[in-house]
PDB file of N, CA and C in Angstrom:
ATOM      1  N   UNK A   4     -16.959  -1.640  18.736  1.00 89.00           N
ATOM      2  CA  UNK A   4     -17.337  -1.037  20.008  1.00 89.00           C
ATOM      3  C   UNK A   4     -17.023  -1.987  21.158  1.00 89.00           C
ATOM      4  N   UNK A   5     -17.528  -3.342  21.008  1.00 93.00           N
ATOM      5  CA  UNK A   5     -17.089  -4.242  21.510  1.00 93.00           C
ATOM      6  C   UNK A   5     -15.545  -4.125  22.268  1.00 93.00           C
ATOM      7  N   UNK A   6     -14.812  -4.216  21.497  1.00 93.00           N
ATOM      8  CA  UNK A   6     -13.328  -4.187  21.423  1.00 93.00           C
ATOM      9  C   UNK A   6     -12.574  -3.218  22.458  1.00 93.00           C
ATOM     10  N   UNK A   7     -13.253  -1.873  22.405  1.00 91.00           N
ATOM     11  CA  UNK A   7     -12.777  -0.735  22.737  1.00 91.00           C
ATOM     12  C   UNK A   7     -13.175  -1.119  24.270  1.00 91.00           C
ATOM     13  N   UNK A   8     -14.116  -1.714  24.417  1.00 93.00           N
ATOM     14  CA  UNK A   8     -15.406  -2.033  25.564  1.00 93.00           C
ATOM     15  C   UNK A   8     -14.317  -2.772  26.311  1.00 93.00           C
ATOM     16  N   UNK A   9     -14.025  -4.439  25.501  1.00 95.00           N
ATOM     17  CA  UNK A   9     -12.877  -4.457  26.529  1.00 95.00           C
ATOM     18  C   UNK A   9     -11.059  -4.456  26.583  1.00 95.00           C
ATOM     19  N   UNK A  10     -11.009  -4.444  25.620  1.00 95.00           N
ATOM     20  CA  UNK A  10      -9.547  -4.082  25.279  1.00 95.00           C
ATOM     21  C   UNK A  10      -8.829  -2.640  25.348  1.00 95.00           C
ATOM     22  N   UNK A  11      -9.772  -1.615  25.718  1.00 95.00           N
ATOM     23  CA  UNK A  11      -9.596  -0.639  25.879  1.00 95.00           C
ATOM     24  C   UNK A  11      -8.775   0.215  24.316  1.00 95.00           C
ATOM     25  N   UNK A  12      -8.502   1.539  24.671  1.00 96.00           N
ATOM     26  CA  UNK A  12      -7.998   2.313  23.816  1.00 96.00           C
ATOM     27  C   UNK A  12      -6.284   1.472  23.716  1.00 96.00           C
ATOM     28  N   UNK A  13      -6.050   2.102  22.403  1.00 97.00           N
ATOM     29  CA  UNK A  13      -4.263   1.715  22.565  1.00 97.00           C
ATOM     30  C   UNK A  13      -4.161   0.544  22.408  1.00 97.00           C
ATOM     31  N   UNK A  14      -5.178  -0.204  21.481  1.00 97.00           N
ATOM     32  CA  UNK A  14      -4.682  -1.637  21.658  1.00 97.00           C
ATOM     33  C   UNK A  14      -4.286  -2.647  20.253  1.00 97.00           C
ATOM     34  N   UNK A  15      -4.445  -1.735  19.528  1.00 97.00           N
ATOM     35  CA  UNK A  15      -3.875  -2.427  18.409  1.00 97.00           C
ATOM     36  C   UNK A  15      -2.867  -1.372  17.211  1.00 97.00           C
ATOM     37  N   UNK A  16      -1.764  -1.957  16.614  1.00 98.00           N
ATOM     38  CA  UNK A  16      -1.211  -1.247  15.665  1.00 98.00           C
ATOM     39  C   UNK A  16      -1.547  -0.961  14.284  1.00 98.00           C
ATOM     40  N   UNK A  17      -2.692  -1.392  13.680  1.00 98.00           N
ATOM     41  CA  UNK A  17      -2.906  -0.413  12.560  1.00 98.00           C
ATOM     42  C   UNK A  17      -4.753  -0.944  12.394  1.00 98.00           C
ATOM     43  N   UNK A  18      -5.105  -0.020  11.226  1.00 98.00           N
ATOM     44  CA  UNK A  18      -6.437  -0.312  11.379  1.00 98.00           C
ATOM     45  C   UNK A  18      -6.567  -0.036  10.062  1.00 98.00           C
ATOM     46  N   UNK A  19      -7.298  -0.591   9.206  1.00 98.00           N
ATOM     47  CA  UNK A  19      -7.450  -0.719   7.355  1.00 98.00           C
ATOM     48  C   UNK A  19      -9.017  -0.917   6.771  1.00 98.00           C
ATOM     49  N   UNK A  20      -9.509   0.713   6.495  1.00 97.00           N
ATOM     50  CA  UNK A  20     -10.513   0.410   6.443  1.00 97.00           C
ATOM     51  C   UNK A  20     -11.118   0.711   5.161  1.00 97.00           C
ATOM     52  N   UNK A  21     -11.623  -1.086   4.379  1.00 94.00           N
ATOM     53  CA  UNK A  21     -12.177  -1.240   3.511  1.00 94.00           C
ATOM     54  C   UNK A  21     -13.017  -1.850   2.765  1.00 94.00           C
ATOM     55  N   UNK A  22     -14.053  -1.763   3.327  1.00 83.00           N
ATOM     56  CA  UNK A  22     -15.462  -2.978   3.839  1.00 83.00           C
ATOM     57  C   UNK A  22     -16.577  -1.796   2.992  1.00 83.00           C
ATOM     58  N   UNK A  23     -17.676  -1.815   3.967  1.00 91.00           N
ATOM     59  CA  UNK A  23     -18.854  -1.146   3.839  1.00 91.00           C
ATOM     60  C   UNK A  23     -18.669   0.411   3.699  1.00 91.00           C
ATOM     61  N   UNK A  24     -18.781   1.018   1.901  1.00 92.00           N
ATOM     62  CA  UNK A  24     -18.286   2.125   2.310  1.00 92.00           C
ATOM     63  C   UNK A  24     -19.159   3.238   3.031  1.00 92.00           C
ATOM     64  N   UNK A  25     -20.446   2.946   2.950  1.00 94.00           N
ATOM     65  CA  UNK A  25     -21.286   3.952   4.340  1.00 94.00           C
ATOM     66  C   UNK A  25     -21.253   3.919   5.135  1.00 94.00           C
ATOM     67  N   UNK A  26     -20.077   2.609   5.928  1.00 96.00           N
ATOM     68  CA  UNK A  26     -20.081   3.102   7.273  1.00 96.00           C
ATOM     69  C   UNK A  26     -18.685   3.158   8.021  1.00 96.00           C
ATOM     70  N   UNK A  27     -17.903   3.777   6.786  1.00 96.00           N
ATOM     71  CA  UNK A  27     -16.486   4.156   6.603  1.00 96.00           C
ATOM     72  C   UNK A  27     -16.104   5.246   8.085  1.00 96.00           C
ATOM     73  N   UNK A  28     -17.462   6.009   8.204  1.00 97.00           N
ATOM     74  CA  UNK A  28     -17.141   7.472   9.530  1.00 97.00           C
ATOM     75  C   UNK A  28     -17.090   6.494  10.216  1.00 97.00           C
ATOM     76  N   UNK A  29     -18.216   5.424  10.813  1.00 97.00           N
ATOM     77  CA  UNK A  29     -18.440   4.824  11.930  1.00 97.00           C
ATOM     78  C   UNK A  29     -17.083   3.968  12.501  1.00 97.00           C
ATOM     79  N   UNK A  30     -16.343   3.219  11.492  1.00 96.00           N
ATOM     80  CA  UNK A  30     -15.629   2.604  11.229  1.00 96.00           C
ATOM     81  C   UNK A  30     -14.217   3.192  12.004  1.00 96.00           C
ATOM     82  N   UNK A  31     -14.093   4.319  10.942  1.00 97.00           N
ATOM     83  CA  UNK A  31     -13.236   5.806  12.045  1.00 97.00           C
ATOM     84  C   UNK A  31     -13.508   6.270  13.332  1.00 97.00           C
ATOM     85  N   UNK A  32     -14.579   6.452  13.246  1.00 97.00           N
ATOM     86  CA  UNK A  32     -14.619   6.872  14.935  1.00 97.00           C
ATOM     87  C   UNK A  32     -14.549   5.901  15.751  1.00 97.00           C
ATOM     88  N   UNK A  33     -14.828   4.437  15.751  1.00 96.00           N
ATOM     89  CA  UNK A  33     -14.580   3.520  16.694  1.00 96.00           C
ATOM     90  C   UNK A  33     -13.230   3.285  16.582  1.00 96.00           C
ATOM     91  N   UNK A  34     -12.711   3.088  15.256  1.00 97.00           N
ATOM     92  CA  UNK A  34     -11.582   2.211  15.158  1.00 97.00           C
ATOM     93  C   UNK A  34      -9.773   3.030  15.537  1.00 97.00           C
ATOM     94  N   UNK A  35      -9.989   4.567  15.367  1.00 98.00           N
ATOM     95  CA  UNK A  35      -9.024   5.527  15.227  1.00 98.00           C
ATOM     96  C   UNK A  35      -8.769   4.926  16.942  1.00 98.00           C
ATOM     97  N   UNK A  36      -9.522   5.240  17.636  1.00 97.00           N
ATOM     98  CA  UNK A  36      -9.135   4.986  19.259  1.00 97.00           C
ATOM     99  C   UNK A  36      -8.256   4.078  19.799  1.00 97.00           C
ATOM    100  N   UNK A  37      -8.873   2.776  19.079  1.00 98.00           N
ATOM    101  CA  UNK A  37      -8.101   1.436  19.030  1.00 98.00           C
ATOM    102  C   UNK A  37      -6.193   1.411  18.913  1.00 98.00           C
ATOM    103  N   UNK A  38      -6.163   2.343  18.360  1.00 98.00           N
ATOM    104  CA  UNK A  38      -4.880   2.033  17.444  1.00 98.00           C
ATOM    105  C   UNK A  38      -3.745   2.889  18.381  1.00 98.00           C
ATOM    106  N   UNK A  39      -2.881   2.351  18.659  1.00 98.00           N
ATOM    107  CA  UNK A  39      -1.940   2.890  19.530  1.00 98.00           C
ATOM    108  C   UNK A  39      -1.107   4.018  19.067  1.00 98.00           C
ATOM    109  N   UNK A  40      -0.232   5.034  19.459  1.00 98.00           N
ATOM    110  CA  UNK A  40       0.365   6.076  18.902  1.00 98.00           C
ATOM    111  C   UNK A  40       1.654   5.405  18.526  1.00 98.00           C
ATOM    112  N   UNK A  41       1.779   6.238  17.048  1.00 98.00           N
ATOM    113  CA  UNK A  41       2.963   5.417  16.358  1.00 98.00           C
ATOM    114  C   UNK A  41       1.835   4.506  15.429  1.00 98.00           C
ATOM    115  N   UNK A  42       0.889   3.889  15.118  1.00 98.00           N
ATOM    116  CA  UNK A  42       0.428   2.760  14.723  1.00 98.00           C
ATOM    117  C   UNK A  42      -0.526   3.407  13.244  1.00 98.00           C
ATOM    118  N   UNK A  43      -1.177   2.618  12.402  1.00 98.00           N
ATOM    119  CA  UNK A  43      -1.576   3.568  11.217  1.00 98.00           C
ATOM    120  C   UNK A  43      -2.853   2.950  10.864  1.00 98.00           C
ATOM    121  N   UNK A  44      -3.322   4.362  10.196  1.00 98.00           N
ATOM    122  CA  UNK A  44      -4.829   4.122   9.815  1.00 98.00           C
ATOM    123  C   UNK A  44      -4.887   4.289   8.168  1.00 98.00           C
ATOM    124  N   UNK A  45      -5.009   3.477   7.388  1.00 98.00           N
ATOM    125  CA  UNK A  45      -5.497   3.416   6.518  1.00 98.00           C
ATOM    126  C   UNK A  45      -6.848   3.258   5.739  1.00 98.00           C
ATOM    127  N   UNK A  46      -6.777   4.201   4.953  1.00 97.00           N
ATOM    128  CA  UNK A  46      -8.518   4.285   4.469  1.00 97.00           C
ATOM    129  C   UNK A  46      -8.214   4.154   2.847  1.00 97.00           C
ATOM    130  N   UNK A  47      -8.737   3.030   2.214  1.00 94.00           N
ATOM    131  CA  UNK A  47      -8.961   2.998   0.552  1.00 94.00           C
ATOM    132  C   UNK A  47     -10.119   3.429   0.329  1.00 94.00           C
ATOM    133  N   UNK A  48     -10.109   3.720  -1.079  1.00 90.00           N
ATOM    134  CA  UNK A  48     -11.217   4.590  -1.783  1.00 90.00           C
ATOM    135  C   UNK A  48     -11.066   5.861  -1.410  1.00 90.00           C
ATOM    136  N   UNK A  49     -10.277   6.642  -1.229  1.00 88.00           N
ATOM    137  CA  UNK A  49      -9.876   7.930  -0.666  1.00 88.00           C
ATOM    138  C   UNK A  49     -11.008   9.199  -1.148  1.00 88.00           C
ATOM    139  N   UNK A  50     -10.695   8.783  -3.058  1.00 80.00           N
ATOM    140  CA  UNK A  50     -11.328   9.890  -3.579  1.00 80.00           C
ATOM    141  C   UNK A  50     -11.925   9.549  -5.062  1.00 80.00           C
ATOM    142  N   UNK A  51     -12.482   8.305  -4.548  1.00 70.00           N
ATOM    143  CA  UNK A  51     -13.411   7.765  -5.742  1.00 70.00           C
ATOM    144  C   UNK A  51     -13.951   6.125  -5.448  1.00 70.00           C
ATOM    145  N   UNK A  52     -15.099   5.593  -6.576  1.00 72.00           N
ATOM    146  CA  UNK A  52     -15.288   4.354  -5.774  1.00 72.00           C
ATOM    147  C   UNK A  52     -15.464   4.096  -7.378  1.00 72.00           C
ATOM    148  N   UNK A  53     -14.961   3.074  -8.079  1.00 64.00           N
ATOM    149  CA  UNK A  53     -15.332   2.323  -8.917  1.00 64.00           C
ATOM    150  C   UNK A  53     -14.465   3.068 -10.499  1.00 64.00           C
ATOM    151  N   UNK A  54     -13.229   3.475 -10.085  1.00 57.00           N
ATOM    152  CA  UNK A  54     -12.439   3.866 -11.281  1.00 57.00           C
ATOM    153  C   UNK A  54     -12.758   5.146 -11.535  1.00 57.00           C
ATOM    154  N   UNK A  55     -12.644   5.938 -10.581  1.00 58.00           N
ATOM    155  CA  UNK A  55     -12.652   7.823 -11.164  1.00 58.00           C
ATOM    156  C   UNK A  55     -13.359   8.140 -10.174  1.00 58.00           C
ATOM    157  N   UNK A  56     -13.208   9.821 -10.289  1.00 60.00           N
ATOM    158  CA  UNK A  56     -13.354  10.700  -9.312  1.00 60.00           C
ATOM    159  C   UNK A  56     -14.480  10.868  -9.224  1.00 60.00           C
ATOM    160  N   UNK A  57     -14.916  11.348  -8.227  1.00 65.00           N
ATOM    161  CA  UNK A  57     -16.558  11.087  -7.802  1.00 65.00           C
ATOM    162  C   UNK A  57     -16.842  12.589  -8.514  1.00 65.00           C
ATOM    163  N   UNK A  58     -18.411  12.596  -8.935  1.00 73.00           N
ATOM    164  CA  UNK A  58     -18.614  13.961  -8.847  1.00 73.00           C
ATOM    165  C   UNK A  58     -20.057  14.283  -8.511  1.00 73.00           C
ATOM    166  N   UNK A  59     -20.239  15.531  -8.594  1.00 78.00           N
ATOM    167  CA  UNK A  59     -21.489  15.863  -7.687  1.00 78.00           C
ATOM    168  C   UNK A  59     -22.791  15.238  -7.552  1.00 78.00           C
ATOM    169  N   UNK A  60     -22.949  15.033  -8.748  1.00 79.00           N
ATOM    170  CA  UNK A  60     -24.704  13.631  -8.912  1.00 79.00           C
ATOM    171  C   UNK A  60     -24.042  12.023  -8.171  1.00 79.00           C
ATOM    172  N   UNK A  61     -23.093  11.754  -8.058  1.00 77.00           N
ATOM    173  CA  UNK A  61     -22.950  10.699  -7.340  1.00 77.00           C
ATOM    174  C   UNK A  61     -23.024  11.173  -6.146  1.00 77.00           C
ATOM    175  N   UNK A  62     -22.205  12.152  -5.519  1.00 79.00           N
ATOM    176  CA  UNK A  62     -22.644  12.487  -4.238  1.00 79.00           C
ATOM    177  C   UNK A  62     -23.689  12.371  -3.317  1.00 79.00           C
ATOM    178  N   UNK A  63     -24.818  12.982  -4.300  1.00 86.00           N
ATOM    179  CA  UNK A  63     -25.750  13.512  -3.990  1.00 86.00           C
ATOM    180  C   UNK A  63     -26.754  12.016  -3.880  1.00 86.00           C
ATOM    181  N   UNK A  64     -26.093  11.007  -5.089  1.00 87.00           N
ATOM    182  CA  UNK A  64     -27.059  10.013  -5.060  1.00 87.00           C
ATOM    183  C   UNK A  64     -26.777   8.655  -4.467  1.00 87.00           C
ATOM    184  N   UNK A  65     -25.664   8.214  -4.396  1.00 87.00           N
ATOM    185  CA  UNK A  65     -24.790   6.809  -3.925  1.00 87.00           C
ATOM    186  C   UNK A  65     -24.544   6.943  -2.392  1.00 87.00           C
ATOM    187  N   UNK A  66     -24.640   6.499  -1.722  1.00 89.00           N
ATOM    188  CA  UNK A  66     -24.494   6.622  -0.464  1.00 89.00           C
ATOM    189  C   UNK A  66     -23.397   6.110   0.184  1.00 89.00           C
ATOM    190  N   UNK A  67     -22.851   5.058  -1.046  1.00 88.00           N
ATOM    191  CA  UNK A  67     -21.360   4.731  -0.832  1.00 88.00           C
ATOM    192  C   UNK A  67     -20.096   5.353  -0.915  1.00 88.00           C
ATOM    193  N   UNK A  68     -20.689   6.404  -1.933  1.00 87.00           N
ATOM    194  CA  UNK A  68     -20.005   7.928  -1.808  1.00 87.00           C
ATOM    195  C   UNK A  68     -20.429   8.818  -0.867  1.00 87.00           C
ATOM    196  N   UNK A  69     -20.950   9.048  -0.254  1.00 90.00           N
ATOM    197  CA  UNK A  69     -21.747   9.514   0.986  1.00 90.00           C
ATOM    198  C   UNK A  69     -20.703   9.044   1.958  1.00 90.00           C
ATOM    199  N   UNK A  70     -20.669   7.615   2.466  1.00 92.00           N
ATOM    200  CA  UNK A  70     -20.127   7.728   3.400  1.00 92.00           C
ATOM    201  C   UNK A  70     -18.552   7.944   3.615  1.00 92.00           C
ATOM    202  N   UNK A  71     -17.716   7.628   2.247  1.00 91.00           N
ATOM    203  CA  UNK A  71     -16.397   8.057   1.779  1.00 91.00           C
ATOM    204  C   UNK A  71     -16.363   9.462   2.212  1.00 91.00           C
ATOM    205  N   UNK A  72     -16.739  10.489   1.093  1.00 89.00           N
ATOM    206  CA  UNK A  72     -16.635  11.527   1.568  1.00 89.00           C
ATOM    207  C   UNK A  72     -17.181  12.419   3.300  1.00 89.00           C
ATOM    208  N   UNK A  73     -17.861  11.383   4.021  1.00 93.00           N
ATOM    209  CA  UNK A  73     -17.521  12.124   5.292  1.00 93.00           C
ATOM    210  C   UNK A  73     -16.777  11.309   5.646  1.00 93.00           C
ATOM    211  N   UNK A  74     -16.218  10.337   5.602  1.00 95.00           N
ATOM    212  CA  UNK A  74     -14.939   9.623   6.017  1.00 95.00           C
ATOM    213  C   UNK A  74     -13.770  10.061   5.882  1.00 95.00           C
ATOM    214  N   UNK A  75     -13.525  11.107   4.221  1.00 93.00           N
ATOM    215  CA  UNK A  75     -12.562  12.054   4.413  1.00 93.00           C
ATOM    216  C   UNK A  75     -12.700  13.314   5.319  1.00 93.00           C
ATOM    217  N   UNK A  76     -14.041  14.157   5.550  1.00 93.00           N
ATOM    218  CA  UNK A  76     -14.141  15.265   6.589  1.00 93.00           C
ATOM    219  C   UNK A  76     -13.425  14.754   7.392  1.00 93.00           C
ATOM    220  N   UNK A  77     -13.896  13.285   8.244  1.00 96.00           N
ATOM    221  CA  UNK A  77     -13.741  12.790   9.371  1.00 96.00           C
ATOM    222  C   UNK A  77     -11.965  12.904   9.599  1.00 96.00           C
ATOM    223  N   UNK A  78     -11.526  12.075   8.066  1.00 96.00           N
ATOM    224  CA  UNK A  78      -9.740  12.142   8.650  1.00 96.00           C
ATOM    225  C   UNK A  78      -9.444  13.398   8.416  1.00 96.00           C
ATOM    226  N   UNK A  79      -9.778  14.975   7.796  1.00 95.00           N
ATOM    227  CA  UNK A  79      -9.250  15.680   7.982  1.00 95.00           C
ATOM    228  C   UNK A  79      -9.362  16.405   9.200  1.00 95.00           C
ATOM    229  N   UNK A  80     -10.515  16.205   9.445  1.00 97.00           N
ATOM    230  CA  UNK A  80     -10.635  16.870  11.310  1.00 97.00           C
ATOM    231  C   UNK A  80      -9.454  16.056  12.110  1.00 97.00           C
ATOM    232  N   UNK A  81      -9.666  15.191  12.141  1.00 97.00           N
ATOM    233  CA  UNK A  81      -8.382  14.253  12.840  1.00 97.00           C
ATOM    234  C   UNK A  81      -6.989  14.704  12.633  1.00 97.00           C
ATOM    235  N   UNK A  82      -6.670  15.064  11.462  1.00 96.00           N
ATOM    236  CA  UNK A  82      -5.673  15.877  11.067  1.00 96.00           C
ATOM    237  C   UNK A  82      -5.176  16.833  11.908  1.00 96.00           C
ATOM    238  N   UNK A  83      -6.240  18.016  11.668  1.00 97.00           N
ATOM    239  CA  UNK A  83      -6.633  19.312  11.850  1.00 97.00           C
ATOM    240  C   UNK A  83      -6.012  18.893  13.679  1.00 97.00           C
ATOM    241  N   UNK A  84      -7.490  17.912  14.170  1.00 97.00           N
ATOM    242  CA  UNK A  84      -7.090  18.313  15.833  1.00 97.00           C
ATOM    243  C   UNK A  84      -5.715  17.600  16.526  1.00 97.00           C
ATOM    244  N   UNK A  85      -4.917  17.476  15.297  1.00 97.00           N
ATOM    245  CA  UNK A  85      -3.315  16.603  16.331  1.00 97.00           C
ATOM    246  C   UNK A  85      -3.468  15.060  16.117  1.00 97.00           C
ATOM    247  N   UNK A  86      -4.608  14.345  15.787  1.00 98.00           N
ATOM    248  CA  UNK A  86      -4.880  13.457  16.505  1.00 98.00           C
ATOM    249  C   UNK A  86      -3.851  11.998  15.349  1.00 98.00           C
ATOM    250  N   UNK A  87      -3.826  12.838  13.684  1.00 98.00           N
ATOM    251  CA  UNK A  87      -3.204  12.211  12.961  1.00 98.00           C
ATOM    252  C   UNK A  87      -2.265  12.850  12.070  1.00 98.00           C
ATOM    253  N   UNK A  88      -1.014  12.404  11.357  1.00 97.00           N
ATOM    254  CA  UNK A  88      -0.616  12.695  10.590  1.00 97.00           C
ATOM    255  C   UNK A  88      -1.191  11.856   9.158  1.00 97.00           C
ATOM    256  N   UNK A  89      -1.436  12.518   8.079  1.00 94.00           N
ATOM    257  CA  UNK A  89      -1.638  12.009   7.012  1.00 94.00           C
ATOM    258  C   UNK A  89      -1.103  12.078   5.735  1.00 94.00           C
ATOM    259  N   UNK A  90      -0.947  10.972   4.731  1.00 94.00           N
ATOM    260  CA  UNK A  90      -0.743  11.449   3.278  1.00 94.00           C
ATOM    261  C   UNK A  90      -1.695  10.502   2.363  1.00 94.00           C
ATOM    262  N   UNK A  91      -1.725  10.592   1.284  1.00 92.00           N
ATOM    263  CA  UNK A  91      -2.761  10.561   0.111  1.00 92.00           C
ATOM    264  C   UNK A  91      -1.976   9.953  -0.645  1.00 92.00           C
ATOM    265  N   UNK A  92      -1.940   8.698  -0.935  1.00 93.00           N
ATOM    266  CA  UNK A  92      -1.160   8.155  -2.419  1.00 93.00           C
ATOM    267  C   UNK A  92      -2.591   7.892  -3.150  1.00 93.00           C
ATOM    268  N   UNK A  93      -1.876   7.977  -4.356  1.00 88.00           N
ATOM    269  CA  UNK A  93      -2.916   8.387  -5.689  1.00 88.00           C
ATOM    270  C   UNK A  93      -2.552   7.303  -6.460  1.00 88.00           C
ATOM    271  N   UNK A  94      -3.048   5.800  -5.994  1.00 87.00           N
ATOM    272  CA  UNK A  94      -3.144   4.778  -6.731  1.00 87.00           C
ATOM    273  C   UNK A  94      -4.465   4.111  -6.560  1.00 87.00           C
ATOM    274  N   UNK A  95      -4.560   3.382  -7.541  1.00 83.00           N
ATOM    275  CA  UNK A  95      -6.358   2.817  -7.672  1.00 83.00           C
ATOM    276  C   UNK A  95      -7.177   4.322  -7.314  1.00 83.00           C
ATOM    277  N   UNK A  96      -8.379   3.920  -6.584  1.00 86.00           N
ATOM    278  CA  UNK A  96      -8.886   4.678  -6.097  1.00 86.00           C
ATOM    279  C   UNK A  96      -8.921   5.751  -5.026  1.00 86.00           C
ATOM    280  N   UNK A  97      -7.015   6.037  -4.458  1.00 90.00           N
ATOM    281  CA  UNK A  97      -6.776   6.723  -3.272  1.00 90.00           C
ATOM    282  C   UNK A  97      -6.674   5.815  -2.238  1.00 90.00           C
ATOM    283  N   UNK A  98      -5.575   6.369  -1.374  1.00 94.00           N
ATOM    284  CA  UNK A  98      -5.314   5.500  -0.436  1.00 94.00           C
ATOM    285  C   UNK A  98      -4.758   6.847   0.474  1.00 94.00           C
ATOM    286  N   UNK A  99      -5.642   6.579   1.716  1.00 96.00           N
ATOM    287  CA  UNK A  99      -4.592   7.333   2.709  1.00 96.00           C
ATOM    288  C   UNK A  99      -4.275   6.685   3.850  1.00 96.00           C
ATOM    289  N   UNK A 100      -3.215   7.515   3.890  1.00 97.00           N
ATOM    290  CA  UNK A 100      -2.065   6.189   5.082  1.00 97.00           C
ATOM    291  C   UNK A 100      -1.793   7.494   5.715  1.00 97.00           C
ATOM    292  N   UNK A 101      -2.508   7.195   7.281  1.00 98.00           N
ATOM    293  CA  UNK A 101      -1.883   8.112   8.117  1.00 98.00           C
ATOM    294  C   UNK A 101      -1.630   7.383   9.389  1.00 98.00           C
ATOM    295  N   UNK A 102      -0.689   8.028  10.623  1.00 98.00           N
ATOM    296  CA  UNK A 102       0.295   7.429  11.459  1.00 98.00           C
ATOM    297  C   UNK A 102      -0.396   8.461  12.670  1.00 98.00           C
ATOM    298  N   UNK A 103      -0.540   7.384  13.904  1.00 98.00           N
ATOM    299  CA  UNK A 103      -1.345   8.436  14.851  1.00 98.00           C
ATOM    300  C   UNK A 103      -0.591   8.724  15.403  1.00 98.00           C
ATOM    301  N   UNK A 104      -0.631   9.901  16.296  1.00 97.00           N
ATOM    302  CA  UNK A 104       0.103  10.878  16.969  1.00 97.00           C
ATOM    303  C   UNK A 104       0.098  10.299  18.517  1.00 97.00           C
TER     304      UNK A 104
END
């Protein structure tokens, strides 16, 4: 937040996010801004955390899956509104590499 505060939007070329996975949205919504057009956002753990696909009792119970999966809502809205192009490589645990608009 900092960053955005004073470096403004547009100020850096890619952004790789793979830290704390509950606060993967937060992470997106500050960090997508940052990143100049042309420049890329990458998110690991796409579509699982710890060797396989998540499924519904983790959902419901891990919060590290919690915040993954709205981290994917999050990049598909981004998608959806122009704001990114995306693709999905299907190594380790998912990786998406998308390029902002």
């Amino acid at each position: 937040e900092k960053m955005l505060e004073t470096a403004g939007p547009d100020c850096i070329d890619g952004l790789l996010v793979d830290a704390d996975k509950e606060r993967y949205p937060k992470y997106l919504e500050i960090g997508i801004p940052l990143v100049r057009s042309g420049g890329f956002v990458l998110m690991d753990n796409a579509y699982g955390i710890g060797g396989g696909v998540v499924d519904e009792e983790r959902l419901q119970t891990d919060t590290r899956v919690q915040g993954v999966s709205e981290a994917n809502i999050f990049m598909r809205e981004q998608f959806e509104q122009g704001v990114l192009h995306s693709s999905f490589v299907t190594i380790g645990d998912g990786l998406i590499i998308a390029s902002k608009i």
